[in-house]
Tab-separated table of C-alpha atoms in Angstrom:
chain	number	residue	atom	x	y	z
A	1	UNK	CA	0.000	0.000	0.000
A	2	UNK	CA	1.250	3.417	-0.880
A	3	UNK	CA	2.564	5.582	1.824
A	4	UNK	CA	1.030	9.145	2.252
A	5	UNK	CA	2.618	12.539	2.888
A	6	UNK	CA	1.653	15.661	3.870
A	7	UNK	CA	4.305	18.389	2.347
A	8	UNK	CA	3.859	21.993	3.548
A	9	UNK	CA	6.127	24.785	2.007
A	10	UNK	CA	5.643	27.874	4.277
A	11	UNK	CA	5.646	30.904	1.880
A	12	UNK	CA	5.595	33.275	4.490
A	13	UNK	CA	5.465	33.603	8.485
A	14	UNK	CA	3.674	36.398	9.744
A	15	UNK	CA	2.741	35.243	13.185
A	16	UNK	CA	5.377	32.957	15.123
A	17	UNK	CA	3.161	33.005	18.042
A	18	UNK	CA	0.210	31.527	16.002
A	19	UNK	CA	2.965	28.769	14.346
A	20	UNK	CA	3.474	27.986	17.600
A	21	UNK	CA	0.138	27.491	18.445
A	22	UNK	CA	-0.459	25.362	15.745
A	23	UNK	CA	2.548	23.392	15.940
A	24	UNK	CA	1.368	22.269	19.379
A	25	UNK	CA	-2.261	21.227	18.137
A	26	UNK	CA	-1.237	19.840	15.063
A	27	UNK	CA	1.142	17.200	16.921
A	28	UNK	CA	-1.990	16.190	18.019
A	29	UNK	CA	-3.883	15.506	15.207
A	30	UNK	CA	-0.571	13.626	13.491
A	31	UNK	CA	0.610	11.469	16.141
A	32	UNK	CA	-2.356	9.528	16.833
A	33	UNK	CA	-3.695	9.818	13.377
A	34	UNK	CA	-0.326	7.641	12.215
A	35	UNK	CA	1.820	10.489	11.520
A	36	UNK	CA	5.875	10.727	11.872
A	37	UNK	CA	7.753	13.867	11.112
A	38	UNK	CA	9.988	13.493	8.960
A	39	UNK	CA	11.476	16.873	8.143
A	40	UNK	CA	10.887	20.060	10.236
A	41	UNK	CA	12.416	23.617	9.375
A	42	UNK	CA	16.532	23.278	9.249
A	43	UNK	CA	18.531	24.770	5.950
A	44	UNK	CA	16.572	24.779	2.891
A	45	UNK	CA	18.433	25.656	-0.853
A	46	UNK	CA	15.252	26.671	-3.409
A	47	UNK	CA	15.885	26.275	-6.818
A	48	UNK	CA	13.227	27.654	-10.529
A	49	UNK	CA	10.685	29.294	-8.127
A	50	UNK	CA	10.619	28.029	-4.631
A	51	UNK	CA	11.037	29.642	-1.758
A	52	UNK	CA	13.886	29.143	1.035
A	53	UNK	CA	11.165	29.034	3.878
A	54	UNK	CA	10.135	26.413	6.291
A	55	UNK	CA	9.429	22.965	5.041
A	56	UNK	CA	7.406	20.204	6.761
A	57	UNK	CA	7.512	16.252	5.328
A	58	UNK	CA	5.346	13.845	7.656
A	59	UNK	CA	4.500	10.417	6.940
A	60	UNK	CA	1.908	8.129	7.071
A	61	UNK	CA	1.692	4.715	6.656
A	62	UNK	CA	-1.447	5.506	3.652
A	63	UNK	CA	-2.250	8.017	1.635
A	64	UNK	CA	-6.529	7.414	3.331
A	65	UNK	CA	-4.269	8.002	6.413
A	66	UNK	CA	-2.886	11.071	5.431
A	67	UNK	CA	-6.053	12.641	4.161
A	68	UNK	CA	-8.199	11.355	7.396
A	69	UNK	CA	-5.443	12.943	9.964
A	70	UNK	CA	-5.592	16.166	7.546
A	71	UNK	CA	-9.786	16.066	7.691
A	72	UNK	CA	-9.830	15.018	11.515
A	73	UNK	CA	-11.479	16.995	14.146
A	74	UNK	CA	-8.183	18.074	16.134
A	75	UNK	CA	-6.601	18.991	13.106
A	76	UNK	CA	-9.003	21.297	11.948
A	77	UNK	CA	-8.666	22.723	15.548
A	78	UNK	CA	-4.428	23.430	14.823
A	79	UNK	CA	-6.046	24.903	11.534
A	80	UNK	CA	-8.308	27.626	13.873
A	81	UNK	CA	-5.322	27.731	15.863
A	82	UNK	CA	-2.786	28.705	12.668
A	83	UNK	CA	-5.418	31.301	11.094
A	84	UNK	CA	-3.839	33.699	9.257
A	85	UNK	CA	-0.329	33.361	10.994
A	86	UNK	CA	1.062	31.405	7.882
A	87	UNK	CA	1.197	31.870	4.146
A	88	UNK	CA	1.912	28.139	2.785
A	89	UNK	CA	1.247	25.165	0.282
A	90	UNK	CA	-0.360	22.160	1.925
A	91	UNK	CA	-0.704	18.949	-0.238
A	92	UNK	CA	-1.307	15.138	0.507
A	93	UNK	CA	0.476	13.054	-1.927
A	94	UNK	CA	0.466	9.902	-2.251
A	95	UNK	CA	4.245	7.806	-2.042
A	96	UNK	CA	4.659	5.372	-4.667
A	97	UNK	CA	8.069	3.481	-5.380
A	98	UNK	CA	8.803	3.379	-8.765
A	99	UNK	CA	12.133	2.354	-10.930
A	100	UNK	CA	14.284	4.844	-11.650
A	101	UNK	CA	13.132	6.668	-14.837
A	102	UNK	CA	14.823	8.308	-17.541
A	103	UNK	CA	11.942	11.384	-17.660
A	104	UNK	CA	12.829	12.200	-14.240
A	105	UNK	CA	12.625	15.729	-13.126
């Protein structure tokens, strides 16, 4: 079964206070709902148009997993929590393995 990820690329902080807010709530929404972290802030090198800002990876053992943690009730509390604190691009995709490729990107 294909793994499932959430991947959030902050675009902007405008409210630490209200990260931090979030950041507490949404541990509990991920943690019980399957969830490991996999990446967390740390150095970040953007390349064609991304942006050198926070990055999250977490993991879930399915992609239903993924979405259900994302959809869950104390998630959507971290999301109340988060408001407008945050600029950012959220999106659940699902992990497949594949061979190598020669149309890589």
């Amino acid at each position: 079964m294909p793994k499932g990820y959430w991947v959030s690329v902050y675009r902007t902080i405008s409210d630490p206070e209200k990260l931090a807010a979030y950041n507490k709530l949404a541990r509990l929404a991920v943690e019980p709902g399957g969830g490991r972290t996999l990446v967390r802030g740390g150095q970040v090198v953007a390349y064609d148009a991304g942006i050198a800002e926070r990055v999250v990876l977490v993991e879930f053992d399915s992609f239903e997993q993924a979405v259900a943690a994302r959809e869950s009730a104390a998630y959507q509390e971290a999301l109340v929590a988060l408001s407008d604190g945050v600029e950012r691009d959220f999106r659940i995709v699902e992990g497949r393995l594949t061979e190598v490729q020669s149309d890589l990107h």
